[in-house]
mmCIF file of C-alpha atoms in Angstrom:
data_model
loop_
_atom_site.group_PDB
_atom_site.id
_atom_site.type_symbol
_atom_site.label_atom_id
_atom_site.label_comp_id
_atom_site.label_asym_id
_atom_site.label_seq_id
_atom_site.Cartn_x
_atom_site.Cartn_y
_atom_site.Cartn_z
ATOM 1 C CA MET C 23 -5.955 21.147 -1.372
ATOM 2 C CA ASN C 24 -5.090 18.815 1.491
ATOM 3 C CA ALA C 25 -4.755 19.627 5.163
ATOM 4 C CA GLN C 26 -1.163 20.753 4.645
ATOM 5 C CA GLY C 27 -2.182 23.320 2.024
ATOM 6 C CA HIS C 28 -0.656 21.343 -0.868
ATOM 7 C CA PRO C 29 -2.415 19.984 -3.962
ATOM 8 C CA PRO C 30 -2.930 16.197 -3.810
ATOM 9 C CA ALA C 31 0.455 14.545 -4.275
ATOM 10 C CA ILE C 32 2.452 11.355 -4.272
ATOM 11 C CA VAL C 33 4.776 11.637 -1.259
ATOM 12 C CA VAL C 34 7.875 9.436 -1.424
ATOM 13 C CA GLY C 35 10.563 9.015 1.198
ATOM 14 C CA VAL C 36 14.183 8.687 0.072
ATOM 15 C CA ASP C 37 17.253 7.777 2.088
ATOM 16 C CA GLY C 38 19.896 6.931 -0.487
ATOM 17 C CA THR C 39 19.335 3.162 -0.455
ATOM 18 C CA PRO C 40 18.481 1.089 -3.547
ATOM 19 C CA ALA C 41 15.100 0.362 -1.986
ATOM 20 C CA SER C 42 14.210 4.025 -1.697
ATOM 21 C CA HIS C 43 15.252 4.529 -5.316
ATOM 22 C CA ALA C 44 12.872 1.723 -6.302
ATOM 23 C CA ALA C 45 10.166 3.585 -4.391
ATOM 24 C CA LEU C 46 11.078 6.812 -6.215
ATOM 25 C CA ILE C 47 10.770 5.073 -9.588
ATOM 26 C CA TRP C 48 7.318 3.721 -8.711
ATOM 27 C CA ALA C 49 6.205 7.054 -7.259
ATOM 28 C CA THR C 50 7.358 8.879 -10.395
ATOM 29 C CA GLU C 51 5.298 6.615 -12.644
ATOM 30 C CA GLU C 52 2.305 6.881 -10.330
ATOM 31 C CA ALA C 53 2.486 10.674 -10.357
ATOM 32 C CA ALA C 54 2.618 10.611 -14.162
ATOM 33 C CA ARG C 55 -0.397 8.274 -14.348
ATOM 34 C CA ARG C 56 -2.435 10.436 -11.991
ATOM 35 C CA GLY C 57 -1.232 13.788 -13.278
ATOM 36 C CA ALA C 58 -0.285 14.510 -9.664
ATOM 37 C CA ARG C 59 2.511 16.470 -8.036
ATOM 38 C CA LEU C 60 5.423 14.416 -6.675
ATOM 39 C CA ARG C 61 6.856 15.397 -3.298
ATOM 40 C CA ILE C 62 10.230 13.847 -2.399
ATOM 41 C CA VAL C 63 11.018 13.963 1.317
ATOM 42 C CA HIS C 64 14.023 13.135 3.465
ATOM 43 C CA GLY C 65 14.254 13.152 7.251
ATOM 44 C CA LEU C 66 17.537 13.882 9.026
ATOM 45 C CA GLY C 67 16.566 12.373 12.360
ATOM 46 C CA MET C 68 18.111 15.411 14.033
ATOM 47 C CA PRO C 69 17.416 14.476 17.694
ATOM 48 C CA VAL C 70 19.265 11.187 17.103
ATOM 49 C CA VAL C 71 22.194 12.971 15.453
ATOM 50 C CA ILE C 72 22.499 15.527 18.242
ATOM 51 C CA GLY C 73 22.247 12.813 20.860
ATOM 52 C CA ALA C 74 24.993 10.805 19.198
ATOM 53 C CA TYR C 75 27.423 13.707 18.687
ATOM 54 C CA GLY C 76 26.561 15.972 21.616
ATOM 55 C CA GLY C 77 27.694 19.578 21.491
ATOM 56 C CA ALA C 78 30.484 18.794 19.041
ATOM 57 C CA GLY C 79 28.107 17.496 16.403
ATOM 58 C CA GLY C 80 27.708 20.774 14.504
ATOM 59 C CA PHE C 81 29.868 19.750 11.588
ATOM 60 C CA ALA C 82 28.255 16.321 11.430
ATOM 61 C CA VAL C 83 24.793 17.890 11.357
ATOM 62 C CA GLU C 84 25.790 20.286 8.580
ATOM 63 C CA ASP C 85 27.308 17.416 6.628
ATOM 64 C CA LEU C 86 24.104 15.415 6.995
ATOM 65 C CA ARG C 87 22.022 18.409 5.975
ATOM 66 C CA GLN C 88 24.125 18.911 2.858
ATOM 67 C CA ALA C 89 23.945 15.205 2.067
ATOM 68 C CA GLY C 90 20.165 15.411 2.440
ATOM 69 C CA HIS C 91 19.971 18.333 0.020
ATOM 70 C CA ASP C 92 22.148 16.417 -2.453
ATOM 71 C CA LEU C 93 19.950 13.350 -2.102
ATOM 72 C CA LEU C 94 16.784 15.328 -2.797
ATOM 73 C CA ALA C 95 18.392 17.120 -5.737
ATOM 74 C CA ALA C 96 19.420 13.782 -7.240
ATOM 75 C CA GLY C 97 15.890 12.481 -6.809
ATOM 76 C CA ALA C 98 14.376 15.520 -8.491
ATOM 77 C CA ALA C 99 16.881 15.231 -11.328
ATOM 78 C CA TYR C 100 15.850 11.611 -11.896
ATOM 79 C CA VAL C 101 12.184 12.610 -12.114
ATOM 80 C CA HIS C 102 12.949 15.429 -14.585
ATOM 81 C CA ARG C 103 14.781 12.941 -16.806
ATOM 82 C CA ALA C 104 12.259 10.112 -16.542
ATOM 83 C CA ARG C 105 9.001 12.073 -16.518
ATOM 84 C CA PRO C 106 9.601 15.752 -17.351
ATOM 85 C CA GLU C 107 5.857 16.410 -17.266
ATOM 86 C CA VAL C 108 5.682 15.660 -13.523
ATOM 87 C CA ASP C 109 5.836 18.624 -11.138
ATOM 88 C CA VAL C 110 8.383 17.924 -8.384
ATOM 89 C CA GLU C 111 8.971 19.492 -5.005
ATOM 90 C CA THR C 112 11.368 18.417 -2.249
ATOM 91 C CA SER C 113 11.304 18.629 1.520
ATOM 92 C CA LEU C 114 14.186 18.242 3.986
ATOM 93 C CA ALA C 115 13.118 18.017 7.621
ATOM 94 C CA PRO C 116 14.891 17.500 10.950
ATOM 95 C CA GLU C 117 12.551 14.716 12.047
ATOM 96 C CA ASP C 118 13.119 11.020 11.416
ATOM 97 C CA ALA C 119 11.853 9.630 8.135
ATOM 98 C CA SER C 120 8.642 8.110 9.482
ATOM 99 C CA ALA C 121 7.598 11.350 11.190
ATOM 100 C CA VAL C 122 8.332 13.315 8.015
ATOM 101 C CA LEU C 123 6.176 11.065 5.867
ATOM 102 C CA LEU C 124 3.277 11.201 8.299
ATOM 103 C CA LYS C 125 3.585 14.993 8.610
ATOM 104 C CA GLU C 126 3.905 15.671 4.888
ATOM 105 C CA ALA C 127 0.934 13.620 3.695
ATOM 106 C CA GLY C 128 -2.719 14.611 3.629
ATOM 107 C CA PRO C 129 -5.918 12.559 3.136
ATOM 108 C CA GLU C 130 -5.850 12.944 -0.650
ATOM 109 C CA ASP C 131 -2.175 11.986 -1.003
ATOM 110 C CA VAL C 132 -0.409 8.631 -1.345
ATOM 111 C CA ILE C 133 2.700 7.759 0.686
ATOM 112 C CA VAL C 134 5.319 5.616 -1.064
ATOM 113 C CA MET C 135 8.294 3.906 0.583
ATOM 114 C CA GLY C 136 10.770 1.108 -0.028
ATOM 115 C CA THR C 137 11.003 -2.205 1.782
ATOM 116 C CA ARG C 138 14.673 -2.202 2.729
ATOM 117 C CA GLY C 139 15.386 1.334 3.826
ATOM 118 C CA LEU C 140 17.521 2.423 6.765
ATOM 119 C CA GLY C 141 16.556 4.000 10.048
ATOM 120 C CA GLY C 142 13.079 5.458 10.123
ATOM 121 C CA ILE C 143 12.141 4.197 6.661
ATOM 122 C CA ARG C 144 12.876 0.633 7.682
ATOM 123 C CA ALA C 145 11.130 1.067 11.024
ATOM 124 C CA ILE C 146 8.012 2.555 9.506
ATOM 125 C CA MET C 147 7.850 -0.172 6.841
ATOM 126 C CA LEU C 148 8.857 -3.392 8.536
ATOM 127 C CA GLY C 149 8.947 -2.950 12.277
ATOM 128 C CA SER C 150 5.785 -0.973 12.838
ATOM 129 C CA VAL C 151 3.909 -0.368 9.613
ATOM 130 C CA SER C 152 0.776 -1.856 11.144
ATOM 131 C CA VAL C 153 1.108 0.126 14.340
ATOM 132 C CA ARG C 154 2.298 3.460 13.016
ATOM 133 C CA THR C 155 1.959 4.069 9.298
ATOM 134 C CA SER C 156 -1.191 2.170 8.487
ATOM 135 C CA SER C 157 -2.765 3.098 11.798
ATOM 136 C CA HIS C 158 -1.907 6.792 11.687
ATOM 137 C CA ALA C 159 -1.297 7.720 8.043
ATOM 138 C CA PRO C 160 -4.106 9.898 6.666
ATOM 139 C CA CYS C 161 -3.834 8.266 3.246
ATOM 140 C CA PRO C 162 -2.919 5.031 1.456
ATOM 141 C CA VAL C 163 0.629 3.763 1.974
ATOM 142 C CA VAL C 164 2.344 1.945 -0.919
ATOM 143 C CA VAL C 165 5.312 -0.261 -0.077
ATOM 144 C CA VAL C 166 7.567 -1.007 -3.056
ATOM 145 C CA PRO C 167 9.813 -4.102 -3.097
ATOM 146 C CA ASN C 168 13.509 -3.675 -3.730
ATOM 147 C CA LEU C 169 13.855 -4.781 -7.343
ATOM 148 C CA GLU C 170 16.897 -4.125 -9.513
ATOM 149 C CA LYS C 171 14.613 -2.813 -12.237
ATOM 150 C CA PRO C 172 10.846 -2.341 -12.421
ATOM 151 C CA PRO C 173 9.053 -5.331 -13.978
ATOM 152 C CA PRO C 174 7.053 -4.810 -17.171
ATOM 153 C CA ARG C 175 3.514 -3.621 -16.592
ATOM 154 C CA ARG C 176 0.990 -6.431 -16.591
ATOM 155 C CA GLY C 177 -2.215 -4.409 -16.469
ATOM 156 C CA ARG C 178 -3.612 -6.044 -13.336
ATOM 157 C CA VAL C 179 -4.511 -4.775 -9.858
ATOM 158 C CA VAL C 180 -5.327 -7.345 -7.154
ATOM 159 C CA VAL C 181 -7.345 -6.388 -4.076
ATOM 160 C CA GLY C 182 -8.229 -8.382 -0.977
ATOM 161 C CA VAL C 183 -11.718 -7.959 0.469
ATOM 162 C CA ASP C 184 -13.531 -9.359 3.492
ATOM 163 C CA GLY C 185 -16.659 -7.223 3.800
ATOM 164 C CA SER C 186 -15.168 -4.720 6.263
ATOM 165 C CA ASP C 187 -15.068 -0.948 5.889
ATOM 166 C CA SER C 188 -11.305 -1.216 5.423
ATOM 167 C CA SER C 189 -11.613 -3.625 2.513
ATOM 168 C CA ARG C 190 -14.329 -1.409 1.023
ATOM 169 C CA ARG C 191 -11.806 1.434 0.962
ATOM 170 C CA ALA C 192 -9.233 -0.964 -0.502
ATOM 171 C CA LEU C 193 -11.631 -1.895 -3.299
ATOM 172 C CA ARG C 194 -12.336 1.772 -4.083
ATOM 173 C CA PHE C 195 -8.609 2.487 -4.231
ATOM 174 C CA ALA C 196 -7.972 -0.545 -6.446
ATOM 175 C CA LEU C 197 -10.716 0.505 -8.859
ATOM 176 C CA HIS C 198 -9.276 4.023 -9.042
ATOM 177 C CA GLU C 199 -5.793 2.637 -9.694
ATOM 178 C CA ALA C 200 -7.176 0.431 -12.458
ATOM 179 C CA LEU C 201 -8.970 3.421 -13.910
ATOM 180 C CA VAL C 202 -5.855 5.605 -14.156
ATOM 181 C CA SER C 203 -3.588 2.769 -15.322
ATOM 182 C CA GLY C 204 -5.948 0.997 -17.718
ATOM 183 C CA SER C 205 -5.786 -2.243 -15.741
ATOM 184 C CA GLU C 206 -8.111 -5.084 -14.904
ATOM 185 C CA VAL C 207 -9.093 -5.765 -11.282
ATOM 186 C CA VAL C 208 -8.964 -9.128 -9.518
ATOM 187 C CA VAL C 209 -10.962 -9.254 -6.272
ATOM 188 C CA VAL C 210 -9.729 -11.893 -3.824
ATOM 189 C CA ASN C 211 -11.682 -13.253 -0.873
ATOM 190 C CA SER C 212 -10.345 -16.181 1.104
ATOM 191 C CA TRP C 213 -11.541 -17.956 4.177
ATOM 192 C CA GLN C 214 -10.531 -20.791 6.462
ATOM 193 C CA VAL C 215 -13.319 -23.037 7.678
ATOM 194 C CA PRO C 216 -13.240 -23.359 11.483
ATOM 195 C CA LEU C 217 -13.750 -27.028 12.371
ATOM 196 C CA PRO C 218 -14.814 -28.479 15.735
ATOM 197 C CA ALA C 219 -12.264 -30.089 18.021
ATOM 198 C CA ASP C 220 -13.369 -33.549 16.893
ATOM 199 C CA ALA C 221 -13.077 -32.642 13.226
ATOM 200 C CA GLU C 222 -11.944 -36.144 12.256
ATOM 201 C CA SER C 223 -15.262 -37.562 13.407
ATOM 202 C CA LEU C 224 -17.255 -34.961 11.473
ATOM 203 C CA ALA C 225 -19.255 -36.728 8.788
ATOM 204 C CA ALA C 226 -18.174 -36.033 5.218
ATOM 205 C CA ASP C 227 -21.575 -34.659 4.229
ATOM 206 C CA ALA C 228 -21.649 -32.379 7.281
ATOM 207 C CA ARG C 229 -18.172 -31.083 6.481
ATOM 208 C CA ALA C 230 -19.164 -30.416 2.891
ATOM 209 C CA LEU C 231 -22.214 -28.487 4.113
ATOM 210 C CA HIS C 232 -19.976 -26.550 6.488
ATOM 211 C CA GLU C 233 -17.648 -25.571 3.639
ATOM 212 C CA GLU C 234 -20.556 -24.765 1.340
ATOM 213 C CA THR C 235 -21.888 -22.295 3.899
ATOM 214 C CA PHE C 236 -18.598 -20.378 3.959
ATOM 215 C CA ASP C 237 -18.337 -20.472 0.187
ATOM 216 C CA ARG C 238 -21.806 -18.955 -0.080
ATOM 217 C CA GLN C 239 -20.897 -16.269 2.453
ATOM 218 C CA SER C 240 -17.766 -15.490 0.443
ATOM 219 C CA GLU C 241 -19.785 -15.116 -2.745
ATOM 220 C CA GLU C 242 -22.193 -12.763 -0.978
ATOM 221 C CA VAL C 243 -19.324 -10.663 0.415
ATOM 222 C CA VAL C 244 -17.731 -10.161 -2.998
ATOM 223 C CA ALA C 245 -21.003 -9.515 -4.814
ATOM 224 C CA GLY C 246 -22.198 -7.104 -2.125
ATOM 225 C CA LEU C 247 -19.005 -5.036 -2.112
ATOM 226 C CA LEU C 248 -18.901 -4.800 -5.894
ATOM 227 C CA ALA C 249 -22.538 -3.721 -6.049
ATOM 228 C CA GLU C 250 -21.836 -1.026 -3.454
ATOM 229 C CA VAL C 251 -18.499 0.299 -4.718
ATOM 230 C CA VAL C 252 -18.588 0.043 -8.529
ATOM 231 C CA ASP C 253 -20.012 3.242 -10.005
ATOM 232 C CA ASP C 254 -20.515 4.905 -13.376
ATOM 233 C CA ARG C 255 -16.793 5.625 -13.742
ATOM 234 C CA THR C 256 -15.624 2.083 -13.005
ATOM 235 C CA GLU C 257 -18.444 -0.106 -14.288
ATOM 236 C CA HIS C 258 -16.640 -0.602 -17.610
ATOM 237 C CA LEU C 259 -13.517 -2.049 -15.961
ATOM 238 C CA GLU C 260 -12.729 -5.719 -16.387
ATOM 239 C CA ILE C 261 -13.362 -7.188 -12.930
ATOM 240 C CA SER C 262 -12.992 -10.822 -11.896
ATOM 241 C CA ALA C 263 -13.094 -12.598 -8.535
ATOM 242 C CA VAL C 264 -11.006 -15.293 -6.879
ATOM 243 C CA ARG C 265 -12.710 -16.976 -3.931
ATOM 244 C CA THR C 266 -10.758 -19.670 -2.146
ATOM 245 C CA GLN C 267 -10.567 -21.656 1.067
ATOM 246 C CA ALA C 268 -6.986 -20.800 1.934
ATOM 247 C CA ASN C 269 -4.783 -18.767 4.209
ATOM 248 C CA PRO C 270 -5.432 -15.101 3.257
ATOM 249 C CA VAL C 271 -1.747 -14.215 2.949
ATOM 250 C CA ASP C 272 -1.044 -17.185 0.696
ATOM 251 C CA ALA C 273 -4.128 -16.453 -1.419
ATOM 252 C CA LEU C 274 -3.242 -12.791 -1.916
ATOM 253 C CA VAL C 275 0.442 -13.347 -2.639
ATOM 254 C CA GLU C 276 -0.352 -16.089 -5.141
ATOM 255 C CA ALA C 277 -3.060 -14.061 -6.891
ATOM 256 C CA SER C 278 -0.754 -11.043 -7.211
ATOM 257 C CA GLN C 279 2.270 -12.785 -8.710
ATOM 258 C CA ASP C 280 1.457 -11.378 -12.144
ATOM 259 C CA ALA C 281 -0.005 -8.080 -10.902
ATOM 260 C CA ASP C 282 1.287 -4.508 -10.868
ATOM 261 C CA LEU C 283 -0.177 -3.741 -7.448
ATOM 262 C CA LEU C 284 -1.697 -5.597 -4.490
ATOM 263 C CA VAL C 285 -4.169 -3.628 -2.358
ATOM 264 C CA VAL C 286 -5.199 -4.574 1.180
ATOM 265 C CA GLY C 287 -7.028 -2.952 4.056
ATOM 266 C CA SER C 288 -5.132 -2.298 7.254
ATOM 267 C CA ARG C 289 -7.776 -3.594 9.633
ATOM 268 C CA GLY C 290 -10.450 -6.028 8.566
ATOM 269 C CA GLN C 291 -13.418 -7.442 10.394
ATOM 270 C CA GLY C 292 -16.324 -9.350 8.999
ATOM 271 C CA GLY C 293 -18.370 -12.516 8.986
ATOM 272 C CA VAL C 294 -15.894 -14.213 6.685
ATOM 273 C CA ARG C 295 -12.407 -14.359 8.178
ATOM 274 C CA GLY C 296 -10.326 -11.855 6.283
ATOM 275 C CA LEU C 297 -7.866 -9.022 6.403
ATOM 276 C CA VAL C 298 -6.539 -8.239 9.878
ATOM 277 C CA MET C 299 -3.689 -5.776 9.967
ATOM 278 C CA GLY C 300 -1.782 -7.639 12.631
ATOM 279 C CA SER C 301 -1.509 -10.763 10.517
ATOM 280 C CA VAL C 302 -2.616 -10.547 6.899
ATOM 281 C CA SER C 303 -1.364 -7.108 5.915
ATOM 282 C CA GLN C 304 1.991 -7.597 7.609
ATOM 283 C CA GLY C 305 2.283 -11.075 6.114
ATOM 284 C CA VAL C 306 1.560 -9.693 2.656
ATOM 285 C CA LEU C 307 4.150 -6.942 3.116
ATOM 286 C CA GLN C 308 6.772 -9.496 4.101
ATOM 287 C CA HIS C 309 6.131 -11.917 1.249
ATOM 288 C CA SER C 310 4.799 -9.938 -1.702
ATOM 289 C CA GLU C 311 7.101 -9.431 -4.673
ATOM 290 C CA VAL C 312 4.938 -6.628 -6.079
ATOM 291 C CA PRO C 313 4.111 -3.200 -4.626
ATOM 292 C CA VAL C 314 1.522 -3.348 -1.841
ATOM 293 C CA ALA C 315 -0.935 -0.549 -1.075
ATOM 294 C CA VAL C 316 -2.189 -0.570 2.517
ATOM 295 C CA LEU C 317 -5.371 1.403 3.213
ATOM 296 C CA PRO C 318 -5.399 2.979 6.685
ATOM 297 C CA PRO C 319 -8.358 2.667 9.054
ATOM 298 C CA TYR C 320 -9.356 6.305 8.783
ATOM 299 C CA SER C 321 -12.980 7.359 8.399
ATOM 300 C CA GLU C 322 -14.141 8.012 4.858
ATOM 301 C CA ASP C 323 -15.908 11.078 6.201
ATOM 302 C CA GLU C 324 -12.656 12.677 7.387
#
């Protein structure tokens, strides 16, 4: 049971947009893969509604509440049709969508949302996912792109690592996802070699040595994380590594083009320049064409 008293669940926010339906589709399949409960949530944003309509907003509020119930019922009906084996529950709350998602989820859950939602969903995903969701969510957050139909499964999970605690959690999550979905794992580590101000005058052999040092550090980062994280359950998985001297966002987006899921940490630090929530994770969210799982910077001991 999580902190909210619920069994571990996939928690998906819906708002009636095509993007939130794409998130619902992904969340439904994920719940089926994990054998987990699916919780569909919708936030009314009641303080905003009351502020907009004042004392005469009673009918508008009731209309919105009824529309919310209808939206949740439609979502549950979709799940029953697509995956009748999945247990579904719904939650309608007065708060805005972002607050609902953060309130509903526990450490053992997974939050799922779309990339082009309205109101709180859009704010939590695009405007402040690094500041609010990934900083405060107690669990992984999966952001699903707005696709007309889900692409065929490719059996590949890509994860970015940089040696930080956050990327260690990302690797654990990626291995678990590969385990439940029967996928291979591609571990990506990229770096950019910092050159001195007079880089043009740097001798070719010195530059090569400089790059070789970072390449060796990258190899040690990947090997060290795999040795630490892979266990008896995941040692049989097919795992490969991509190490490259490139911009981290470009490297991750390129490596994940034929993947089912891209996993990143929300705050990276390490000897090799890597995943920093303010740049890499947000850049990946903006440019990835596959679902992205962002691992929050919570303590593994919590």
